[in-house]
Short mmCIF file of C-alpha atoms in Angstrom, two decimals:
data_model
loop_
_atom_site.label_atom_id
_atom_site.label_comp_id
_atom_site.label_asym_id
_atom_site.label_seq_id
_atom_site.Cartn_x
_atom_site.Cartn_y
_atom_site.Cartn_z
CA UNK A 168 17.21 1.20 4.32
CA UNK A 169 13.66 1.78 5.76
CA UNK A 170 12.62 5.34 4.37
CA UNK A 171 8.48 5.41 5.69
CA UNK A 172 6.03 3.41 7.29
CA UNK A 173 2.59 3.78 8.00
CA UNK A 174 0.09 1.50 10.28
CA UNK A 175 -3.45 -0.11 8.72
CA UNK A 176 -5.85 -1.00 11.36
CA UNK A 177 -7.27 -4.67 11.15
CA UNK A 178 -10.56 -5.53 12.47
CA UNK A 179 -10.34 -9.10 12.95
CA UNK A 180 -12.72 -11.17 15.13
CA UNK A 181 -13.30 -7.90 17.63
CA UNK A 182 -10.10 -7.14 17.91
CA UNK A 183 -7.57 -4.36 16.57
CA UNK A 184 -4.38 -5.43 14.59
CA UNK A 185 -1.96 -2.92 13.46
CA UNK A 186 -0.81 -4.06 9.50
CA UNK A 187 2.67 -2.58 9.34
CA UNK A 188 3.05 -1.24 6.06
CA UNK A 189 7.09 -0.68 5.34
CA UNK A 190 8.65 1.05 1.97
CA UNK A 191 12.34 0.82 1.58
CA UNK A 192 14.83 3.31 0.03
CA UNK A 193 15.46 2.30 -3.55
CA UNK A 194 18.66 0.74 -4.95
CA UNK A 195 20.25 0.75 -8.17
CA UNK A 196 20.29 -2.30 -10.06
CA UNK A 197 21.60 -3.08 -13.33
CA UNK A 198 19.84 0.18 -15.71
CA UNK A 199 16.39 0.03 -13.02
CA UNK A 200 15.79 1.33 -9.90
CA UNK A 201 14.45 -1.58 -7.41
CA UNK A 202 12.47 -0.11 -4.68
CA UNK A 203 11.24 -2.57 -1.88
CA UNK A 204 8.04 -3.07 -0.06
CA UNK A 205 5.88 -4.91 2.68
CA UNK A 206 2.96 -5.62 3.97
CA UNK A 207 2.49 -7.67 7.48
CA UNK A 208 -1.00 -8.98 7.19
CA UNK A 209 -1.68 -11.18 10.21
CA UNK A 210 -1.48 -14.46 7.69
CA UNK A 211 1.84 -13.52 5.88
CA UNK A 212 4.29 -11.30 5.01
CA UNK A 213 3.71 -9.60 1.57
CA UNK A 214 7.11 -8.38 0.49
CA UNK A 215 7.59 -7.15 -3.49
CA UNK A 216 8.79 -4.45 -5.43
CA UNK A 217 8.66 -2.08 -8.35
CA UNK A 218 10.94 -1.08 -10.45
CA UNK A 219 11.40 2.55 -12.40
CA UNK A 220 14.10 4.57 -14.77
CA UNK A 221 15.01 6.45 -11.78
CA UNK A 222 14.88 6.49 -8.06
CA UNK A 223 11.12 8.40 -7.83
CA UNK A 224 9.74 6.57 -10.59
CA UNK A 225 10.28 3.88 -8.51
CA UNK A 226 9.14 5.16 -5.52
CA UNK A 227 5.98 6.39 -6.77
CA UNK A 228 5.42 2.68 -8.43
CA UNK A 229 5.79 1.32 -5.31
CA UNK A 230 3.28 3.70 -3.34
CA UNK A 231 0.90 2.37 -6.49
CA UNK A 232 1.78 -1.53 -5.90
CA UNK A 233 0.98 -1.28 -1.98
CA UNK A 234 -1.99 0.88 -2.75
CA UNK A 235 -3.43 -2.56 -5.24
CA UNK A 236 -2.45 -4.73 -2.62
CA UNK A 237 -4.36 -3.44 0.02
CA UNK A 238 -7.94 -2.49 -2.44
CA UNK A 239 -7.34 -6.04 -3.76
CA UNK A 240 -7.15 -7.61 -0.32
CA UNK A 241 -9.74 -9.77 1.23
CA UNK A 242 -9.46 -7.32 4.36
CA UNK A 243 -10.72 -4.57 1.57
CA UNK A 244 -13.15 -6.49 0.63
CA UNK A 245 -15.02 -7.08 3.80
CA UNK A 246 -14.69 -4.08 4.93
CA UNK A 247 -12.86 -4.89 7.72
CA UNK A 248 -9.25 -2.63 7.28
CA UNK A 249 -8.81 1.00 7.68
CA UNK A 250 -6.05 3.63 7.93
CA UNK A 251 -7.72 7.01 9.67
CA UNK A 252 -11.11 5.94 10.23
CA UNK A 253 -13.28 3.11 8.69
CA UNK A 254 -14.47 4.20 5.05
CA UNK A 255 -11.80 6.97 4.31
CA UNK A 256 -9.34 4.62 2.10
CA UNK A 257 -5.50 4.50 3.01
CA UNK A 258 -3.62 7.14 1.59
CA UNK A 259 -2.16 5.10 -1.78
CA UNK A 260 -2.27 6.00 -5.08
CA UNK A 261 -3.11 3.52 -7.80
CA UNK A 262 -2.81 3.62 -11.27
CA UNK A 263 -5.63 4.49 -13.32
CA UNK A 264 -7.53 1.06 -13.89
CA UNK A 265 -7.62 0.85 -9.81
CA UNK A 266 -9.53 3.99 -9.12
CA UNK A 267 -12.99 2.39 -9.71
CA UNK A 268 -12.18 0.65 -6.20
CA UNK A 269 -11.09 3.91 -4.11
CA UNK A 270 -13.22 4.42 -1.71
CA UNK A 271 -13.15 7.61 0.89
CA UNK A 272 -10.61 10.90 0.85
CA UNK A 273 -9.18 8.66 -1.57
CA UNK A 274 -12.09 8.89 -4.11
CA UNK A 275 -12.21 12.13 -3.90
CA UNK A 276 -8.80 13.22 -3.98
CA UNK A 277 -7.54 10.94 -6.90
CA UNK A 278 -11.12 9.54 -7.99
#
């Protein structure tokens, strides 16, 4: 079950694509907690998940997972994805050995 989405702007040759970014409601499975993500860059779909000791862990693990994906991306990179406005990062945490990469609100808010 879908439980939040959230829309990254892509600026890709002039034009405006929305990146749907989709988190799922997690499932038990086994003695984990599974939850589900993904990511619709333009090129492919970018579906994983993370797994926790209880429902929240996994959620959180999961915000931290998308939050990689998208400082690790190419799109990141160039400078050429946004979530508010250009610069101000995208609302993910990530764990501790990502936060040299925040950029933004981001930086300063978990920086």
């Amino acid at each position: 079950m879908l439980i939040a989405t959230r829309l990254i702007t892509l600026i890709q040759n002039s034009n405006k694509i929305q990146v749907e970014v989709r988190l799922f409601a997690p499932i038990k499975e086994e003695a984990d907690w599974i939850c589900w993500y993904e990511i619709d860059w333009p090129s492919a779909r970018r579906s994983s998940f993370a797994a926790g000791l209880d429902s929240m862990q996994a959620i959180y693990l999961a915000q931290q997972k998308i939050g990689i994906d998208i400082y690790m991306s190419n799109h990141h990179a160039k400078g050429s994805i946004y979530w508010q406005t250009p610069n101000s990062g995208y609302g993910f945490p990530v764990p501790k050995n990502g936060r040299v990469f925040l950029v933004g609100e981001d930086k300063i808010f978990d920086g």
